[in-house]
Amino acid sequence: MRRFLIAGNWKMNCGPADAAELLEGLKNAKAEVAEEVDVLVCPPFVSLSMSVNYLHDTDIQVGAQNLHFEDNGAFTGEVSATMLTEAGCAFVIIGHSERREYFGETDSTVNKKAKKALENDLVPVICVGESLDQRKQDIHYQLVENQTKAAFEGISSSEALDAVIAYEPIWAIGTGETATPEQAQEMHAHIRGVLAGLYDKETADGIRILYGGSMKPGNAEELLGQEDVDGGLIGGASLKAEDFAQIIYAR
Ligand code: PEP
């Protein structure tokens, strides 16, 4: 039985002071007492430690938005998996489309990062998803299949069970446009089929697949009601404590 995961991707928002305010809002909105849902916030690096401290008496978990696949060394500006675990992170977002588009992430770096996260007991939230152009060309299923296969290359089935996938159609990220529940379900079922091919049905059935792309209180219930949608990766709406809490309690 897959447990729901509602994850907030704060992107480049909320330094420590704003983070404290948002987390206080989440506590007031009772986000931390959701029993049937795992709740995750992913602040920027500089707000990770304070978020971990702030949330230490809650079940809300903290994740980073990126990591480097090397352990340490001359990689100015980068942060390693061990640094994230030391800071108290349990999750890390990998291969977000913004990182693929603006920071040169490739399927190969996504795979290296996913492996490094798993080696260090960090749950990788591996993002896949197509652009509008790719959907119009009708190559979206193949593209997401390729991204999924590449991300899991060399990862065993027991490790894969610890990973999370986020299907995020790029055309729906931050645009206010959302995939229909049917579009989300079709792609999630496709991804689960790809995982079953890579591993087996039991493994595929155990891996959580989140939907991301303008999820908000008004559409969360329907999206989260789809059989293969196991939660959400939420950008904009995760910056408003009330909205994020409403999504947590949408089902
Ligand atoms: C995201 O960036 O992961 C995301 C889903 O953003 P938004 O909810 O704002 O579309």
Short mmCIF file of C-alpha atoms and ligand atoms in Angstrom, two decimals:
data_model
loop_
_atom_site.label_atom_id
_atom_site.label_comp_id
_atom_site.label_asym_id
_atom_site.label_seq_id
_atom_site.Cartn_x
_atom_site.Cartn_y
_atom_site.Cartn_z
CA MET A 1 0.00 0.00 0.00
CA ARG A 2 1.56 3.28 -1.10
CA ARG A 3 1.43 6.14 1.40
CA PHE A 4 0.53 9.53 0.02
CA LEU A 5 3.31 12.11 -0.17
CA ILE A 6 2.60 15.82 -0.48
CA ALA A 7 5.83 17.70 -1.17
CA GLY A 8 6.42 21.43 -1.40
CA ASN A 9 9.11 22.68 -3.76
CA TRP A 10 9.85 26.20 -2.56
CA LYS A 11 12.31 26.82 -5.42
CA MET A 12 14.39 30.01 -4.91
CA ASN A 13 12.01 31.42 -2.32
CA CYS A 14 12.19 31.81 1.46
CA GLY A 15 15.46 32.58 3.15
CA PRO A 16 15.51 31.66 6.85
CA ALA A 17 13.22 34.50 8.03
CA ASP A 18 10.51 33.84 5.42
CA ALA A 19 10.93 30.10 5.90
CA ALA A 20 10.22 30.45 9.63
CA GLU A 21 7.04 32.37 8.83
CA LEU A 22 5.85 29.81 6.29
CA LEU A 23 6.60 26.90 8.62
CA GLU A 24 4.76 28.63 11.45
CA GLY A 25 1.82 29.00 9.06
CA LEU A 26 1.96 25.28 8.28
CA LYS A 27 1.91 24.42 11.96
CA ASN A 28 -1.07 26.75 12.50
CA ALA A 29 -2.83 25.14 9.54
CA LYS A 30 -2.28 21.76 11.23
CA ALA A 31 -0.17 20.45 8.35
CA GLU A 32 1.98 18.60 10.83
CA VAL A 33 -0.75 16.36 12.15
CA ALA A 34 -1.80 14.79 8.87
CA GLU A 35 -1.93 11.11 9.67
CA GLU A 36 -2.47 9.39 6.39
CA VAL A 37 -0.11 11.55 4.36
CA ASP A 38 3.64 12.09 4.41
CA VAL A 39 4.40 15.80 4.26
CA LEU A 40 7.64 17.20 2.89
CA VAL A 41 8.99 20.71 2.42
CA CYS A 42 11.97 21.48 0.20
CA PRO A 43 13.41 24.91 1.06
CA PRO A 44 16.53 26.38 -0.53
CA PHE A 45 19.87 25.21 0.93
CA VAL A 46 20.31 28.16 3.31
CA SER A 47 16.99 27.45 5.01
CA LEU A 48 17.42 23.68 5.41
CA SER A 49 19.00 23.55 8.87
CA MET A 50 16.61 26.03 10.42
CA SER A 51 13.67 24.16 8.85
CA VAL A 52 14.90 20.86 10.28
CA ASN A 53 15.25 22.46 13.72
CA TYR A 54 11.91 24.19 13.47
CA LEU A 55 10.11 20.99 12.52
CA HIS A 56 11.93 18.62 14.85
CA ASP A 57 8.82 17.99 16.95
CA THR A 58 6.58 17.36 13.91
CA ASP A 59 6.25 14.64 11.27
CA ILE A 60 6.94 17.10 8.45
CA GLN A 61 10.11 16.10 6.65
CA VAL A 62 12.68 18.30 4.99
CA GLY A 63 14.31 17.81 1.62
CA ALA A 64 16.74 19.68 -0.60
CA GLN A 65 16.15 20.75 -4.18
CA ASN A 66 19.41 19.40 -5.61
CA LEU A 67 22.69 17.72 -4.74
CA HIS A 68 26.01 16.99 -6.41
CA PHE A 69 26.89 13.41 -7.22
CA GLU A 70 30.46 13.68 -5.92
CA ASP A 71 31.17 13.32 -2.19
CA ASN A 72 33.32 16.44 -1.81
CA GLY A 73 36.04 18.42 -3.55
CA ALA A 74 36.56 21.35 -5.86
CA PHE A 75 32.97 21.91 -6.99
CA THR A 76 32.33 25.52 -6.08
CA GLY A 77 28.73 26.23 -5.21
CA GLU A 78 27.68 22.61 -4.92
CA VAL A 79 26.35 20.58 -1.98
CA SER A 80 26.89 16.84 -1.43
CA ALA A 81 24.55 14.10 -0.23
CA THR A 82 26.42 13.68 3.07
CA MET A 83 26.09 17.41 3.73
CA LEU A 84 22.36 17.12 3.24
CA THR A 85 21.97 14.15 5.59
CA GLU A 86 24.14 15.93 8.15
CA ALA A 87 21.81 18.92 7.90
CA GLY A 88 18.87 16.61 8.63
CA CYS A 89 17.41 16.18 5.15
CA ALA A 90 15.55 13.00 4.32
CA PHE A 91 14.66 13.73 0.68
CA VAL A 92 16.15 15.48 -2.32
CA ILE A 93 14.49 16.61 -5.54
CA ILE A 94 16.47 15.50 -8.59
CA GLY A 95 16.19 16.51 -12.23
CA HIS A 96 13.52 19.16 -11.87
CA SER A 97 12.72 20.52 -15.33
CA GLU A 98 14.04 23.94 -14.30
CA ARG A 99 17.38 22.33 -13.48
CA ARG A 100 17.33 20.41 -16.75
CA GLU A 101 16.49 23.58 -18.69
CA TYR A 102 18.64 26.22 -16.95
CA PHE A 103 21.46 24.27 -15.31
CA GLY A 104 22.33 21.58 -17.82
CA GLU A 105 20.98 18.56 -15.94
CA THR A 106 20.85 15.54 -18.22
CA ASP A 107 19.41 12.04 -17.89
CA SER A 108 22.94 10.93 -17.04
CA THR A 109 23.48 13.43 -14.18
CA VAL A 110 20.00 12.62 -12.90
CA ASN A 111 20.98 8.95 -12.71
CA LYS A 112 24.26 9.72 -10.92
CA LYS A 113 22.48 11.96 -8.44
CA ALA A 114 19.71 9.43 -7.80
CA LYS A 115 22.31 6.74 -7.05
CA LYS A 116 24.25 9.04 -4.74
CA ALA A 117 21.09 9.99 -2.88
CA LEU A 118 20.10 6.35 -2.37
CA GLU A 119 23.62 5.41 -1.23
CA ASN A 120 23.26 8.06 1.47
CA ASP A 121 19.75 7.20 2.65
CA LEU A 122 18.21 10.20 0.98
CA VAL A 123 14.97 9.61 -0.89
CA PRO A 124 15.39 10.96 -4.42
CA VAL A 125 12.28 12.62 -5.86
CA ILE A 126 13.12 12.08 -9.52
CA CYS A 127 11.36 14.49 -11.86
CA VAL A 128 10.30 13.53 -15.37
CA GLY A 129 7.99 15.24 -17.81
CA GLU A 130 7.51 16.56 -21.32
CA SER A 131 7.29 20.02 -22.85
CA LEU A 132 4.19 21.20 -24.70
CA ASP A 133 5.98 20.75 -27.99
CA GLN A 134 6.84 17.17 -27.17
CA ARG A 135 3.22 16.48 -26.22
CA LYS A 136 2.01 18.06 -29.45
CA GLN A 137 4.41 15.85 -31.40
CA ASP A 138 2.96 12.89 -29.54
CA ILE A 139 6.36 11.78 -28.28
CA HIS A 140 5.57 12.40 -24.60
CA TYR A 141 5.11 8.76 -23.60
CA GLN A 142 8.38 7.75 -25.21
CA LEU A 143 10.22 10.71 -23.73
CA VAL A 144 9.03 10.08 -20.18
CA GLU A 145 9.78 6.38 -20.63
CA ASN A 146 13.34 7.21 -21.69
CA GLN A 147 13.80 9.63 -18.78
CA THR A 148 12.52 7.00 -16.32
CA LYS A 149 14.71 4.22 -17.71
CA ALA A 150 17.79 6.44 -17.68
CA ALA A 151 17.14 7.65 -14.13
CA PHE A 152 16.91 4.09 -12.77
CA GLU A 153 19.84 2.60 -14.69
CA GLY A 154 21.99 0.50 -12.34
CA ILE A 155 19.56 0.90 -9.43
CA SER A 156 18.38 -2.37 -7.85
CA SER A 157 14.72 -3.10 -7.17
CA SER A 158 15.17 -2.79 -3.40
CA GLU A 159 16.77 0.63 -3.86
CA ALA A 160 14.13 1.65 -6.40
CA LEU A 161 11.43 1.07 -3.79
CA ASP A 162 12.96 3.91 -1.76
CA ALA A 163 12.77 6.33 -4.67
CA VAL A 164 9.88 8.60 -5.61
CA ILE A 165 9.03 9.78 -9.13
CA ALA A 166 7.37 13.11 -9.86
CA TYR A 167 5.63 13.38 -13.22
CA GLU A 168 5.64 17.07 -14.03
CA PRO A 169 4.45 18.09 -17.49
CA ILE A 170 6.57 21.20 -18.12
CA TRP A 171 3.66 23.00 -19.75
CA ALA A 172 1.79 22.79 -16.44
CA ILE A 173 4.55 24.02 -14.14
CA GLY A 174 3.87 27.51 -12.82
CA THR A 175 1.50 28.20 -15.71
CA GLY A 176 -1.80 27.71 -13.94
CA GLU A 177 -2.56 25.07 -16.56
CA THR A 178 -2.96 21.57 -15.14
CA ALA A 179 -2.99 18.16 -16.72
CA THR A 180 -6.49 16.73 -16.59
CA PRO A 181 -6.90 13.93 -14.07
CA GLU A 182 -7.15 11.55 -17.06
CA GLN A 183 -3.90 12.84 -18.61
CA ALA A 184 -2.14 12.49 -15.26
CA GLN A 185 -3.49 8.99 -14.66
CA GLU A 186 -2.54 7.83 -18.18
CA MET A 187 1.05 8.98 -17.78
CA HIS A 188 1.35 7.65 -14.23
CA ALA A 189 0.07 4.25 -15.37
CA HIS A 190 2.55 4.36 -18.24
CA ILE A 191 5.42 5.13 -15.85
CA ARG A 192 4.33 2.29 -13.57
CA GLY A 193 4.33 -0.02 -16.58
CA VAL A 194 7.86 1.09 -17.44
CA LEU A 195 8.93 0.35 -13.84
CA ALA A 196 7.30 -3.08 -14.04
CA GLY A 197 9.35 -3.76 -17.17
CA LEU A 198 12.56 -2.60 -15.51
CA TYR A 199 11.88 -4.53 -12.29
CA ASP A 200 8.65 -6.44 -11.64
CA LYS A 201 5.02 -5.63 -10.86
CA GLU A 202 5.49 -5.76 -7.11
CA THR A 203 8.32 -3.23 -7.22
CA ALA A 204 6.42 -1.00 -9.64
CA ASP A 205 3.38 -1.10 -7.36
CA GLY A 206 5.51 -0.02 -4.42
CA ILE A 207 7.05 3.10 -5.97
CA ARG A 208 5.26 6.37 -5.34
CA ILE A 209 4.53 8.56 -8.36
CA LEU A 210 3.63 12.17 -7.60
CA TYR A 211 1.94 14.61 -9.95
CA GLY A 212 3.35 18.12 -10.27
CA GLY A 213 2.14 21.08 -12.32
CA SER A 214 -0.08 23.80 -10.88
CA MET A 215 -1.64 21.54 -8.27
CA LYS A 216 -3.77 23.69 -5.96
CA PRO A 217 -6.65 23.34 -3.51
CA GLY A 218 -9.21 23.53 -6.33
CA ASN A 219 -7.85 20.62 -8.38
CA ALA A 220 -5.98 18.51 -5.85
CA GLU A 221 -8.81 16.21 -4.84
CA GLU A 222 -9.52 15.08 -8.39
CA LEU A 223 -5.86 14.63 -9.32
CA LEU A 224 -5.07 12.80 -6.08
CA GLY A 225 -8.11 10.60 -6.61
CA GLN A 226 -6.50 8.88 -9.60
CA GLU A 227 -5.39 5.31 -9.03
CA ASP A 228 -1.73 5.83 -9.86
CA VAL A 229 -1.31 9.32 -8.42
CA ASP A 230 0.34 8.92 -5.03
CA GLY A 231 0.72 12.54 -4.05
CA GLY A 232 1.89 15.85 -5.39
CA LEU A 233 4.98 17.95 -5.92
CA ILE A 234 3.74 21.46 -5.45
CA GLY A 235 5.52 24.71 -6.33
CA GLY A 236 3.50 27.93 -6.13
CA ALA A 237 0.77 26.67 -3.81
CA SER A 238 3.35 25.33 -1.33
CA LEU A 239 4.37 28.91 -0.54
CA LYS A 240 0.96 29.62 0.96
CA ALA A 241 0.50 27.69 4.19
CA GLU A 242 -3.30 27.55 3.90
CA ASP A 243 -3.22 26.29 0.32
CA PHE A 244 -0.56 23.69 1.03
CA ALA A 245 -2.51 22.47 4.06
CA GLN A 246 -5.68 22.23 1.98
CA ILE A 247 -3.85 20.06 -0.54
CA ILE A 248 -2.55 17.85 2.27
CA TYR A 249 -6.14 17.32 3.42
CA ALA A 250 -7.67 17.20 -0.08
CA ARG A 251 -8.42 13.48 0.01
C1 PEP B 1 7.17 22.48 -9.51
O1 PEP B 1 7.93 23.37 -9.84
O2 PEP B 1 7.61 21.40 -9.10
C2 PEP B 1 5.74 22.75 -9.63
C3 PEP B 1 4.92 21.76 -9.74
O3 PEP B 1 5.38 24.08 -9.64
P1 PEP B 1 3.87 24.64 -9.68
O4 PEP B 1 3.07 23.88 -8.66
O5 PEP B 1 4.00 26.09 -9.33
O6 PEP B 1 3.36 24.40 -11.05
#
